[in-house]
mmCIF file of C-alpha atoms in Angstrom:
data_model
loop_
_atom_site.group_PDB
_atom_site.id
_atom_site.type_symbol
_atom_site.label_atom_id
_atom_site.label_comp_id
_atom_site.label_asym_id
_atom_site.label_seq_id
_atom_site.Cartn_x
_atom_site.Cartn_y
_atom_site.Cartn_z
ATOM 1 C CA MET B 8 -6.082 3.573 -4.999
ATOM 2 C CA ARG B 9 -5.170 4.242 -8.622
ATOM 3 C CA ARG B 10 -2.374 2.054 -9.948
ATOM 4 C CA THR B 11 -0.361 2.315 -13.152
ATOM 5 C CA VAL B 12 0.072 -1.041 -14.863
ATOM 6 C CA LEU B 13 3.284 -2.405 -16.302
ATOM 7 C CA ALA B 14 1.017 -4.108 -18.760
ATOM 8 C CA GLY B 15 0.932 -5.944 -22.029
ATOM 9 C CA VAL B 16 3.400 -8.110 -23.852
ATOM 10 C CA ALA B 17 5.868 -5.225 -24.057
ATOM 11 C CA LEU B 18 5.659 -4.652 -20.281
ATOM 12 C CA THR B 19 5.331 -0.886 -20.628
ATOM 13 C CA ALA B 20 7.167 0.842 -17.774
ATOM 14 C CA ALA B 21 5.170 2.949 -15.356
ATOM 15 C CA LEU B 22 7.736 4.890 -13.372
ATOM 16 C CA THR B 23 6.889 8.578 -13.559
ATOM 17 C CA ALA B 24 9.441 11.358 -13.727
ATOM 18 C CA CYS B 25 9.563 14.290 -11.335
ATOM 19 C CA GLY B 26 7.349 17.200 -12.334
ATOM 20 C CA VAL B 27 4.775 15.001 -14.124
ATOM 21 C CA ASP B 28 1.214 15.300 -12.821
ATOM 22 C CA GLN B 29 0.127 12.193 -10.911
ATOM 23 C CA PRO B 30 -2.749 11.097 -8.686
ATOM 24 C CA PRO B 31 -2.173 12.074 -5.049
ATOM 25 C CA ALA B 32 -0.121 9.524 -3.147
ATOM 26 C CA LYS B 33 -0.346 8.645 0.533
ATOM 27 C CA PRO B 34 2.983 8.030 2.306
ATOM 28 C CA LEU B 35 3.822 4.370 2.840
ATOM 29 C CA ALA B 36 4.046 3.594 6.544
ATOM 30 C CA CYS B 37 7.025 1.253 6.590
ATOM 31 C CA VAL B 38 9.350 1.595 3.616
ATOM 32 C CA GLY B 39 11.426 4.516 2.404
ATOM 33 C CA ASP B 40 12.661 6.006 5.659
ATOM 34 C CA GLY B 41 16.258 6.445 4.493
ATOM 35 C CA GLY B 42 18.580 4.232 2.470
ATOM 36 C CA SER B 43 18.326 2.695 -0.968
ATOM 37 C CA LEU B 44 15.379 0.833 -2.472
ATOM 38 C CA ALA B 45 15.241 -2.551 -4.201
ATOM 39 C CA LEU B 46 12.165 -3.385 -6.301
ATOM 40 C CA VAL B 47 11.321 -7.080 -6.724
ATOM 41 C CA ILE B 48 9.258 -7.309 -9.920
ATOM 42 C CA GLY B 49 7.058 -10.364 -10.441
ATOM 43 C CA ALA B 50 6.238 -10.403 -14.171
ATOM 44 C CA ARG B 51 5.385 -14.106 -14.308
ATOM 45 C CA SER B 52 2.701 -16.656 -15.061
ATOM 46 C CA ASN B 53 -0.322 -16.919 -12.745
ATOM 47 C CA SER B 54 0.193 -13.317 -11.628
ATOM 48 C CA PRO B 55 -1.091 -10.055 -13.084
ATOM 49 C CA ALA B 56 1.174 -7.670 -14.924
ATOM 50 C CA PRO B 57 3.151 -5.720 -12.287
ATOM 51 C CA VAL B 58 1.782 -2.348 -11.287
ATOM 52 C CA ILE B 59 3.440 0.723 -9.802
ATOM 53 C CA SER B 60 1.074 2.629 -7.536
ATOM 54 C CA PRO B 61 1.254 6.411 -7.066
ATOM 55 C CA GLU B 62 2.557 5.669 -3.567
ATOM 56 C CA LEU B 63 5.413 3.574 -4.945
ATOM 57 C CA ASN B 64 6.156 6.152 -7.633
ATOM 58 C CA ALA B 65 6.421 8.792 -4.912
ATOM 59 C CA LEU B 66 8.706 6.539 -2.877
ATOM 60 C CA ILE B 67 11.042 5.959 -5.845
ATOM 61 C CA ARG B 68 11.380 9.699 -6.409
ATOM 62 C CA LYS B 69 11.864 10.348 -2.685
ATOM 63 C CA VAL B 70 14.716 7.823 -2.523
ATOM 64 C CA LEU B 71 16.457 9.276 -5.563
ATOM 65 C CA MET B 72 15.980 12.885 -4.463
ATOM 66 C CA ALA B 73 17.711 11.896 -1.203
ATOM 67 C CA ARG B 74 20.615 10.731 -3.424
ATOM 68 C CA HIS B 75 20.114 7.069 -2.594
ATOM 69 C CA SER B 76 19.813 4.374 -5.256
ATOM 70 C CA VAL B 77 16.909 2.366 -6.681
ATOM 71 C CA TYR B 78 17.575 -1.163 -7.902
ATOM 72 C CA ALA B 79 15.416 -3.868 -9.484
ATOM 73 C CA VAL B 80 15.266 -7.665 -9.226
ATOM 74 C CA ARG B 81 13.461 -10.100 -11.527
ATOM 75 C CA LEU B 82 11.283 -12.565 -9.607
ATOM 76 C CA ASP B 83 11.089 -16.029 -11.165
ATOM 77 C CA GLY B 84 12.558 -19.453 -10.415
ATOM 78 C CA ASP B 85 16.073 -17.965 -10.277
ATOM 79 C CA PRO B 86 15.791 -14.317 -9.209
ATOM 80 C CA GLN B 87 18.490 -12.021 -10.571
ATOM 81 C CA PRO B 88 19.296 -8.277 -10.499
ATOM 82 C CA ILE B 89 18.057 -6.461 -13.589
ATOM 83 C CA TYR B 90 19.101 -2.960 -12.594
ATOM 84 C CA SER B 91 22.101 -2.451 -10.327
ATOM 85 C CA THR B 92 23.404 0.979 -11.337
ATOM 86 C CA ARG B 93 24.104 3.211 -8.369
ATOM 87 C CA PHE B 94 22.536 6.663 -8.535
ATOM 88 C CA THR B 95 25.019 9.517 -8.427
ATOM 89 C CA SER B 96 24.511 13.180 -9.170
ATOM 90 C CA THR B 97 26.699 16.275 -9.011
ATOM 91 C CA ALA B 98 23.651 18.547 -9.131
ATOM 92 C CA ALA B 99 24.074 21.656 -7.012
ATOM 93 C CA ASN B 100 20.417 22.673 -6.893
ATOM 94 C CA THR B 101 16.957 21.103 -6.861
ATOM 95 C CA PRO B 102 16.083 21.593 -10.564
ATOM 96 C CA ALA B 103 19.363 19.996 -11.615
ATOM 97 C CA LEU B 104 18.821 17.114 -9.195
ATOM 98 C CA GLU B 105 15.296 16.578 -10.521
ATOM 99 C CA ALA B 106 16.714 16.371 -14.036
ATOM 100 C CA SER B 107 19.199 13.716 -12.884
ATOM 101 C CA VAL B 108 16.400 11.796 -11.164
ATOM 102 C CA ASN B 109 14.272 11.907 -14.336
ATOM 103 C CA ARG B 110 17.105 10.455 -16.389
ATOM 104 C CA HIS B 111 17.667 7.723 -13.839
ATOM 105 C CA VAL B 112 13.954 6.864 -13.734
ATOM 106 C CA THR B 113 14.045 6.490 -17.518
ATOM 107 C CA ASP B 114 16.942 4.057 -17.206
ATOM 108 C CA ILE B 115 15.184 2.004 -14.520
ATOM 109 C CA SER B 116 12.009 1.864 -16.616
ATOM 110 C CA ALA B 117 13.966 0.695 -19.644
ATOM 111 C CA ALA B 118 15.609 -2.068 -17.610
ATOM 112 C CA ILE B 119 12.251 -3.236 -16.260
ATOM 113 C CA ASN B 120 10.757 -3.244 -19.755
ATOM 114 C CA ALA B 121 13.633 -5.227 -21.176
ATOM 115 C CA GLN B 122 14.415 -7.675 -18.383
ATOM 116 C CA ALA B 123 11.657 -8.006 -15.780
ATOM 117 C CA LYS B 124 9.656 -10.745 -17.497
ATOM 118 C CA ALA B 125 10.302 -14.195 -16.056
ATOM 119 C CA VAL B 126 13.057 -16.289 -17.621
ATOM 120 C CA LYS B 127 12.933 -19.363 -15.381
ATOM 121 C CA ALA B 128 9.865 -21.391 -14.414
ATOM 122 C CA GLU B 129 8.287 -21.025 -10.951
ATOM 123 C CA ALA B 130 8.743 -18.288 -8.319
ATOM 124 C CA ASP B 131 11.273 -18.287 -5.480
ATOM 125 C CA VAL B 132 10.251 -15.332 -3.318
ATOM 126 C CA LEU B 133 12.690 -16.013 -0.473
ATOM 127 C CA LYS B 134 15.641 -15.977 -2.873
ATOM 128 C CA ALA B 135 14.352 -12.755 -4.449
ATOM 129 C CA LEU B 136 14.292 -11.189 -0.975
ATOM 130 C CA GLU B 137 17.870 -12.345 -0.407
ATOM 131 C CA VAL B 138 19.041 -10.717 -3.660
ATOM 132 C CA ALA B 139 17.091 -7.530 -2.927
ATOM 133 C CA ALA B 140 18.433 -7.309 0.634
ATOM 134 C CA ARG B 141 22.019 -7.309 -0.625
ATOM 135 C CA MET B 142 21.213 -4.537 -3.082
ATOM 136 C CA ALA B 143 19.196 -2.339 -0.687
ATOM 137 C CA GLY B 144 21.769 -2.558 2.086
ATOM 138 C CA ASP B 145 21.291 -2.026 5.805
ATOM 139 C CA GLY B 146 18.641 0.613 6.417
ATOM 140 C CA GLY B 147 17.267 0.278 2.884
ATOM 141 C CA SER B 148 13.831 -0.772 1.686
ATOM 142 C CA ILE B 149 12.521 -3.694 -0.343
ATOM 143 C CA VAL B 150 9.225 -3.632 -2.238
ATOM 144 C CA VAL B 151 7.953 -6.965 -3.602
ATOM 145 C CA VAL B 152 5.551 -6.186 -6.471
ATOM 146 C CA ASP B 153 4.010 -9.636 -6.704
ATOM 147 C CA SER B 154 1.388 -11.938 -5.206
ATOM 148 C CA ALA B 155 4.156 -13.549 -3.079
ATOM 149 C CA LEU B 156 2.648 -16.957 -3.853
ATOM 150 C CA ALA B 157 5.999 -18.753 -3.912
ATOM 151 C CA THR B 158 6.131 -22.059 -5.780
ATOM 152 C CA MET B 159 9.693 -23.154 -5.075
ATOM 153 C CA GLY B 160 12.476 -22.667 -2.557
ATOM 154 C CA ASP B 161 12.401 -22.995 1.211
ATOM 155 C CA LEU B 162 8.944 -21.425 1.466
ATOM 156 C CA ASN B 163 6.866 -23.201 -1.158
ATOM 157 C CA PHE B 164 3.078 -22.898 -1.064
ATOM 158 C CA THR B 165 2.556 -25.783 -3.475
ATOM 159 C CA GLN B 166 3.559 -28.128 -0.642
ATOM 160 C CA ASP B 167 0.582 -29.643 1.123
ATOM 161 C CA GLY B 168 -0.546 -27.702 4.180
ATOM 162 C CA VAL B 169 1.945 -24.827 3.922
ATOM 163 C CA LEU B 170 -0.480 -22.113 2.808
ATOM 164 C CA ASP B 171 -2.771 -22.696 5.789
ATOM 165 C CA ALA B 172 -0.031 -23.549 8.301
ATOM 166 C CA ASP B 173 0.168 -21.567 11.514
ATOM 167 C CA PRO B 174 2.345 -18.505 10.680
ATOM 168 C CA ASP B 175 4.245 -18.755 13.967
ATOM 169 C CA ASP B 176 4.983 -22.455 13.436
ATOM 170 C CA LEU B 177 6.129 -21.792 9.898
ATOM 171 C CA THR B 178 8.355 -18.924 10.993
ATOM 172 C CA ASP B 179 9.890 -21.041 13.753
ATOM 173 C CA HIS B 180 10.551 -23.761 11.184
ATOM 174 C CA LEU B 181 12.322 -21.326 8.857
ATOM 175 C CA VAL B 182 14.348 -19.774 11.668
ATOM 176 C CA GLY B 183 15.312 -23.155 13.131
ATOM 177 C CA GLY B 184 16.467 -24.397 9.749
ATOM 178 C CA LYS B 185 18.366 -21.156 9.032
ATOM 179 C CA LEU B 186 16.322 -20.809 5.858
ATOM 180 C CA LEU B 187 15.542 -17.088 6.000
ATOM 181 C CA PRO B 188 17.565 -14.406 4.193
ATOM 182 C CA ASP B 189 19.260 -11.759 6.301
ATOM 183 C CA LEU B 190 16.925 -8.761 6.262
ATOM 184 C CA THR B 191 18.526 -7.013 9.224
ATOM 185 C CA GLY B 192 17.641 -3.321 9.200
ATOM 186 C CA ARG B 193 15.666 -3.522 5.927
ATOM 187 C CA ARG B 194 12.094 -2.332 5.564
ATOM 188 C CA VAL B 195 9.846 -4.606 3.534
ATOM 189 C CA LEU B 196 6.589 -4.008 1.658
ATOM 190 C CA PHE B 197 4.652 -6.779 -0.073
ATOM 191 C CA ASP B 198 2.657 -4.853 -2.670
ATOM 192 C CA GLY B 199 -0.218 -6.765 -4.280
ATOM 193 C CA LEU B 200 0.112 -9.722 -1.920
ATOM 194 C CA GLY B 201 -2.227 -12.579 -2.802
ATOM 195 C CA VAL B 202 -3.465 -10.994 -6.035
ATOM 196 C CA ALA B 203 -3.391 -13.762 -8.636
ATOM 197 C CA ALA B 204 -4.445 -14.289 -12.241
ATOM 198 C CA ASP B 205 -5.682 -17.295 -14.223
ATOM 199 C CA PRO B 206 -5.171 -20.175 -13.913
ATOM 200 C CA GLN B 207 -4.374 -19.522 -10.247
ATOM 201 C CA VAL B 208 -7.630 -19.351 -8.296
ATOM 202 C CA ASP B 209 -8.394 -16.484 -5.941
ATOM 203 C CA LEU B 210 -7.470 -16.729 -2.291
ATOM 204 C CA PRO B 211 -10.391 -16.873 0.165
ATOM 205 C CA PRO B 212 -10.215 -14.034 2.713
ATOM 206 C CA ARG B 213 -9.052 -16.313 5.525
ATOM 207 C CA VAL B 214 -6.261 -17.740 3.361
ATOM 208 C CA SER B 215 -5.214 -14.281 2.156
ATOM 209 C CA GLU B 216 -4.983 -13.104 5.761
ATOM 210 C CA ASN B 217 -2.861 -16.131 6.662
ATOM 211 C CA LEU B 218 -0.553 -15.484 3.697
ATOM 212 C CA GLY B 219 -0.033 -11.923 4.888
ATOM 213 C CA GLN B 220 0.799 -13.082 8.399
ATOM 214 C CA ILE B 221 3.231 -15.683 7.072
ATOM 215 C CA TRP B 222 5.221 -13.106 5.111
ATOM 216 C CA THR B 223 5.182 -10.325 7.690
ATOM 217 C CA LYS B 224 6.197 -12.684 10.496
ATOM 218 C CA ALA B 225 8.892 -14.304 8.352
ATOM 219 C CA ALA B 226 10.310 -10.911 7.335
ATOM 220 C CA THR B 227 10.346 -9.712 10.938
ATOM 221 C CA ALA B 228 12.027 -12.918 12.099
ATOM 222 C CA ALA B 229 14.645 -12.391 9.369
ATOM 223 C CA GLY B 230 15.535 -9.069 10.996
ATOM 224 C CA ALA B 231 13.398 -6.597 9.031
ATOM 225 C CA ALA B 232 12.888 -3.287 10.818
ATOM 226 C CA CYS B 233 9.261 -3.403 9.693
ATOM 227 C CA ALA B 234 7.061 -5.286 7.248
ATOM 228 C CA GLU B 235 3.721 -4.326 5.723
ATOM 229 C CA ILE B 236 1.380 -5.491 2.979
ATOM 230 C CA THR B 237 -0.935 -3.905 0.448
ATOM 231 C CA THR B 238 -3.416 -5.599 -1.828
ATOM 232 C CA GLY B 239 -4.180 -4.735 -5.419
ATOM 233 C CA PRO B 240 -7.348 -4.360 -7.516
ATOM 234 C CA GLY B 241 -9.774 -7.166 -8.310
ATOM 235 C CA ARG B 242 -9.190 -10.026 -10.730
ATOM 236 C CA PRO B 243 -6.537 -8.888 -13.267
ATOM 237 C CA THR B 244 -5.387 -10.525 -16.503
ATOM 238 C CA ALA B 245 -2.361 -12.815 -16.545
ATOM 239 C CA MET B 246 0.643 -12.051 -18.711
ATOM 240 C CA PRO B 247 0.894 -14.471 -21.673
ATOM 241 C CA GLY B 248 3.802 -16.475 -23.029
ATOM 242 C CA LEU B 249 5.900 -16.773 -19.870
ATOM 243 C CA PRO B 250 7.570 -19.829 -18.271
ATOM 244 C CA PRO B 251 5.138 -22.018 -16.319
ATOM 245 C CA VAL B 252 4.351 -21.520 -12.655
ATOM 246 C CA ALA B 253 2.555 -24.223 -10.667
ATOM 247 C CA THR B 254 -0.927 -23.406 -9.417
ATOM 248 C CA ILE B 255 -1.475 -23.516 -5.670
ATOM 249 C CA ALA B 256 -4.479 -25.429 -4.399
ATOM 250 C CA MET B 257 -6.677 -23.564 -1.952
ATOM 251 C CA PRO B 258 -7.666 -25.190 1.341
ATOM 252 C CA THR B 259 -11.332 -26.122 1.083
ATOM 253 C CA PRO B 260 -13.617 -27.091 3.983
ATOM 254 C CA THR B 261 -15.036 -30.600 3.881
ATOM 255 C CA PRO B 262 -18.856 -30.612 4.063
ATOM 256 C CA ALA B 263 -20.173 -32.236 7.220
ATOM 257 C CA PRO B 264 -21.418 -35.779 6.536
ATOM 258 C CA PRO B 265 -24.983 -36.692 7.596
ATOM 259 C CA CYS B 266 -23.593 -39.012 10.287
ATOM 260 C CA GLY B 267 -20.286 -40.010 11.815
ATOM 261 C CA ASP B 268 -17.367 -37.783 12.795
ATOM 262 C CA VAL B 269 -17.065 -34.115 11.875
ATOM 263 C CA VAL B 270 -13.461 -32.885 11.980
ATOM 264 C CA LEU B 271 -12.974 -29.190 12.722
ATOM 265 C CA GLN B 272 -9.412 -28.614 11.537
ATOM 266 C CA ASN B 273 -7.429 -25.826 13.153
ATOM 267 C CA ALA B 274 -6.638 -24.463 9.676
ATOM 268 C CA GLY B 275 -10.355 -23.925 9.027
ATOM 269 C CA ASP B 276 -12.885 -21.481 10.383
ATOM 270 C CA VAL B 277 -13.021 -23.186 13.792
ATOM 271 C CA GLY B 278 -9.312 -22.611 14.424
ATOM 272 C CA PHE B 279 -7.579 -21.363 17.551
ATOM 273 C CA ILE B 280 -4.877 -18.835 18.336
ATOM 274 C CA ARG B 281 -1.570 -20.548 18.946
ATOM 275 C CA GLY B 282 -1.344 -21.934 22.477
ATOM 276 C CA LYS B 283 -4.803 -20.647 23.445
ATOM 277 C CA ALA B 284 -8.443 -21.677 23.462
ATOM 278 C CA ASP B 285 -9.534 -18.467 21.712
ATOM 279 C CA PHE B 286 -10.854 -18.607 18.155
ATOM 280 C CA ARG B 287 -8.802 -16.854 15.490
ATOM 281 C CA HIS B 288 -12.005 -15.895 13.700
ATOM 282 C CA PRO B 289 -14.851 -15.903 16.266
ATOM 283 C CA ALA B 290 -17.601 -14.926 13.810
ATOM 284 C CA ALA B 291 -16.574 -17.591 11.274
ATOM 285 C CA ALA B 292 -16.284 -20.224 14.022
ATOM 286 C CA THR B 293 -19.752 -19.417 15.322
ATOM 287 C CA ALA B 294 -21.225 -19.497 11.800
ATOM 288 C CA THR B 295 -19.738 -22.951 11.148
ATOM 289 C CA LEU B 296 -20.969 -24.328 14.456
ATOM 290 C CA ARG B 297 -24.408 -22.788 13.897
ATOM 291 C CA GLY B 298 -24.715 -24.958 10.793
ATOM 292 C CA LEU B 299 -24.016 -28.078 12.856
ATOM 293 C CA ALA B 300 -26.163 -27.221 15.876
ATOM 294 C CA PRO B 301 -29.567 -28.463 14.565
ATOM 295 C CA ASP B 302 -28.271 -31.968 13.784
ATOM 296 C CA LEU B 303 -26.549 -32.197 17.161
ATOM 297 C CA THR B 304 -29.731 -31.072 18.913
ATOM 298 C CA ARG B 305 -31.720 -33.839 17.190
ATOM 299 C CA ALA B 306 -29.133 -36.549 17.936
ATOM 300 C CA ASN B 307 -30.511 -39.613 19.727
ATOM 301 C CA ARG B 308 -27.467 -39.946 21.966
ATOM 302 C CA PRO B 309 -24.841 -37.568 23.352
ATOM 303 C CA VAL B 310 -22.035 -36.412 21.079
ATOM 304 C CA GLU B 311 -18.393 -36.151 22.027
ATOM 305 C CA LEU B 312 -16.130 -33.176 21.384
ATOM 306 C CA ILE B 313 -12.537 -34.426 21.310
ATOM 307 C CA GLY B 314 -9.707 -31.885 21.295
ATOM 308 C CA THR B 315 -6.330 -32.919 19.858
ATOM 309 C CA THR B 316 -3.034 -31.056 19.520
ATOM 310 C CA SER B 317 0.389 -31.144 17.923
ATOM 311 C CA SER B 318 3.299 -32.680 19.814
ATOM 312 C CA GLU B 319 4.899 -29.315 20.554
ATOM 313 C CA GLY B 320 4.982 -28.474 24.246
ATOM 314 C CA GLY B 321 4.419 -31.952 25.673
ATOM 315 C CA ASP B 322 1.456 -33.580 27.363
ATOM 316 C CA ALA B 323 1.510 -31.387 30.477
ATOM 317 C CA ILE B 324 0.675 -28.374 28.303
ATOM 318 C CA ASN B 325 -1.260 -29.981 25.473
ATOM 319 C CA ARG B 326 -3.774 -32.060 27.419
ATOM 320 C CA PRO B 327 -5.316 -29.111 29.304
ATOM 321 C CA LEU B 328 -5.096 -27.017 26.105
ATOM 322 C CA SER B 329 -6.969 -29.644 24.107
ATOM 323 C CA GLN B 330 -9.580 -29.874 26.875
ATOM 324 C CA ALA B 331 -10.002 -26.094 26.928
ATOM 325 C CA ARG B 332 -10.515 -26.007 23.167
ATOM 326 C CA ALA B 333 -13.122 -28.782 23.276
ATOM 327 C CA ASP B 334 -14.855 -26.907 26.112
ATOM 328 C CA ARG B 335 -14.825 -23.713 24.047
ATOM 329 C CA VAL B 336 -16.574 -25.442 21.139
ATOM 330 C CA LYS B 337 -19.092 -26.907 23.592
ATOM 331 C CA GLU B 338 -19.760 -23.455 25.038
ATOM 332 C CA ILE B 339 -20.629 -22.057 21.598
ATOM 333 C CA LEU B 340 -22.827 -25.035 20.687
ATOM 334 C CA VAL B 341 -24.756 -24.701 23.959
ATOM 335 C CA SER B 342 -25.245 -20.986 23.259
ATOM 336 C CA LEU B 343 -26.679 -22.014 19.877
ATOM 337 C CA GLY B 344 -29.321 -24.211 21.499
ATOM 338 C CA VAL B 345 -27.703 -27.637 21.802
ATOM 339 C CA PRO B 346 -28.637 -29.086 25.228
ATOM 340 C CA GLU B 347 -25.581 -29.174 27.478
ATOM 341 C CA ASN B 348 -26.358 -32.715 28.589
ATOM 342 C CA LYS B 349 -26.022 -33.888 24.984
ATOM 343 C CA ILE B 350 -22.346 -32.880 24.755
ATOM 344 C CA ILE B 351 -19.329 -34.528 26.357
ATOM 345 C CA ALA B 352 -16.067 -32.621 25.902
ATOM 346 C CA ARG B 353 -12.637 -34.120 26.479
ATOM 347 C CA GLY B 354 -9.058 -33.304 25.540
ATOM 348 C CA VAL B 355 -6.654 -36.029 24.486
ATOM 349 C CA ALA B 356 -3.662 -33.961 23.279
ATOM 350 C CA THR B 357 -1.644 -36.319 21.017
ATOM 351 C CA ASP B 358 -3.291 -39.521 22.306
ATOM 352 C CA TRP B 359 -5.423 -39.998 19.213
ATOM 353 C CA PRO B 360 -5.392 -42.758 16.536
ATOM 354 C CA ASP B 361 -5.179 -40.281 13.649
ATOM 355 C CA HIS B 362 -2.222 -38.359 15.120
ATOM 356 C CA VAL B 363 0.554 -38.049 12.539
ATOM 357 C CA ASP B 364 4.250 -37.674 13.252
ATOM 358 C CA ASP B 365 4.787 -33.912 13.182
ATOM 359 C CA THR B 366 8.473 -33.902 14.148
ATOM 360 C CA LEU B 367 11.170 -33.608 11.485
ATOM 361 C CA PRO B 368 14.349 -35.753 11.624
ATOM 362 C CA ASP B 369 16.295 -32.816 13.092
ATOM 363 C CA GLY B 370 13.753 -32.383 15.907
ATOM 364 C CA ARG B 371 11.983 -29.321 14.513
ATOM 365 C CA LEU B 372 8.216 -29.185 14.255
ATOM 366 C CA ASP B 373 6.733 -29.829 10.808
ATOM 367 C CA PRO B 374 4.308 -26.859 10.499
ATOM 368 C CA ALA B 375 1.888 -28.472 8.042
ATOM 369 C CA LYS B 376 1.598 -31.767 9.941
ATOM 370 C CA ALA B 377 1.391 -29.976 13.280
ATOM 371 C CA ASN B 378 -1.594 -28.025 12.009
ATOM 372 C CA GLN B 379 -3.159 -31.251 10.772
ATOM 373 C CA ASN B 380 -2.975 -32.620 14.337
ATOM 374 C CA ARG B 381 -4.671 -29.577 15.871
ATOM 375 C CA LYS B 382 -8.415 -30.100 15.685
ATOM 376 C CA VAL B 383 -11.670 -30.699 17.508
ATOM 377 C CA VAL B 384 -13.515 -33.825 16.432
ATOM 378 C CA ILE B 385 -17.287 -33.987 16.821
ATOM 379 C CA ARG B 386 -17.974 -37.691 17.349
ATOM 380 C CA ARG B 387 -21.559 -38.470 16.445
ATOM 381 C CA GLU B 388 -23.447 -41.683 15.965
ATOM 382 C CA GLN B 389 -21.661 -43.605 13.250
ATOM 383 C CA CYS B 390 -23.249 -44.157 9.865
ATOM 384 C CA GLN B 391 -25.072 -47.455 9.441
ATOM 385 C CA LYS B 392 -23.513 -49.833 6.981
ATOM 386 C CA PRO B 393 -25.825 -50.778 4.105
#
């Protein structure tokens, strides 16, 4: 998909007037079905220069030709409107309306050029959505032109464990704390989600998928009529000279030690669908376990598979769930050649020495700590002390 870049220090605008030749644009599935449009522009550190795709250009023109308005919001540590002029036209025919739309597009482009670059450090995406929702109005659309890697506010991916938290847990946490903006009736597109620039490192595919689920589930829980994501091109160049934005550490798997316990965290490749004993990523889970199978086959004594869970749901639910998950890992290992009589699987739910308190003071589940408690531990012969 060809994309026009709002690039360079001057942040050259890329909105295209009616009647100008453009690459063909495919209709966007979610946004633009009536109502006004609010653009959230992320011209900030650690992200590429914002881009306006042919699809988004077509949407902007469609909204204006329907005599609705297009607004713009700057995304930084304190998101603010940068274009709030309502579109009005007395045009009595299509050519006259197109001329009005062209003039309005020029005004929007000028506002983006002059005001879209970040003023405050960090990026508060939830607050930007709140500002955009007020501008778009019920039935309107919001397009977030940014990586959506928030670094402050009530959804902050610099906090340990948030980026790889279970999306449903995280959404429940936000809903329970009344931390989501009111997106009732709005349609939301995250355009360029997860696309970062130096010094922010790239998101692994599994993490990028989780980020997309976090935002689409959060938007839906906030009342959005629909939510969708698009990704951008490969590794782009960061914009220089802007206020700082914290880098977000990527979850990295811990290499299996030659002896002792191997912890298969739920946030990793051997992770399970919420409340089930089904792998989220079956191929990745099998690949990880295939790498462990030879050592387990050569073990001198049986190994234990110990399933643990978060505190949510109570022991009556979590103990059989933890057992089922340990059994599922055993099933894959046996299929990979590990003798069945060398594996003992048991589920302990929360009855585990390394269990951490995953309940917040107000009784809500802490999503990051809950995910930390969900795991299958492979207990092997312990390493010999020197």
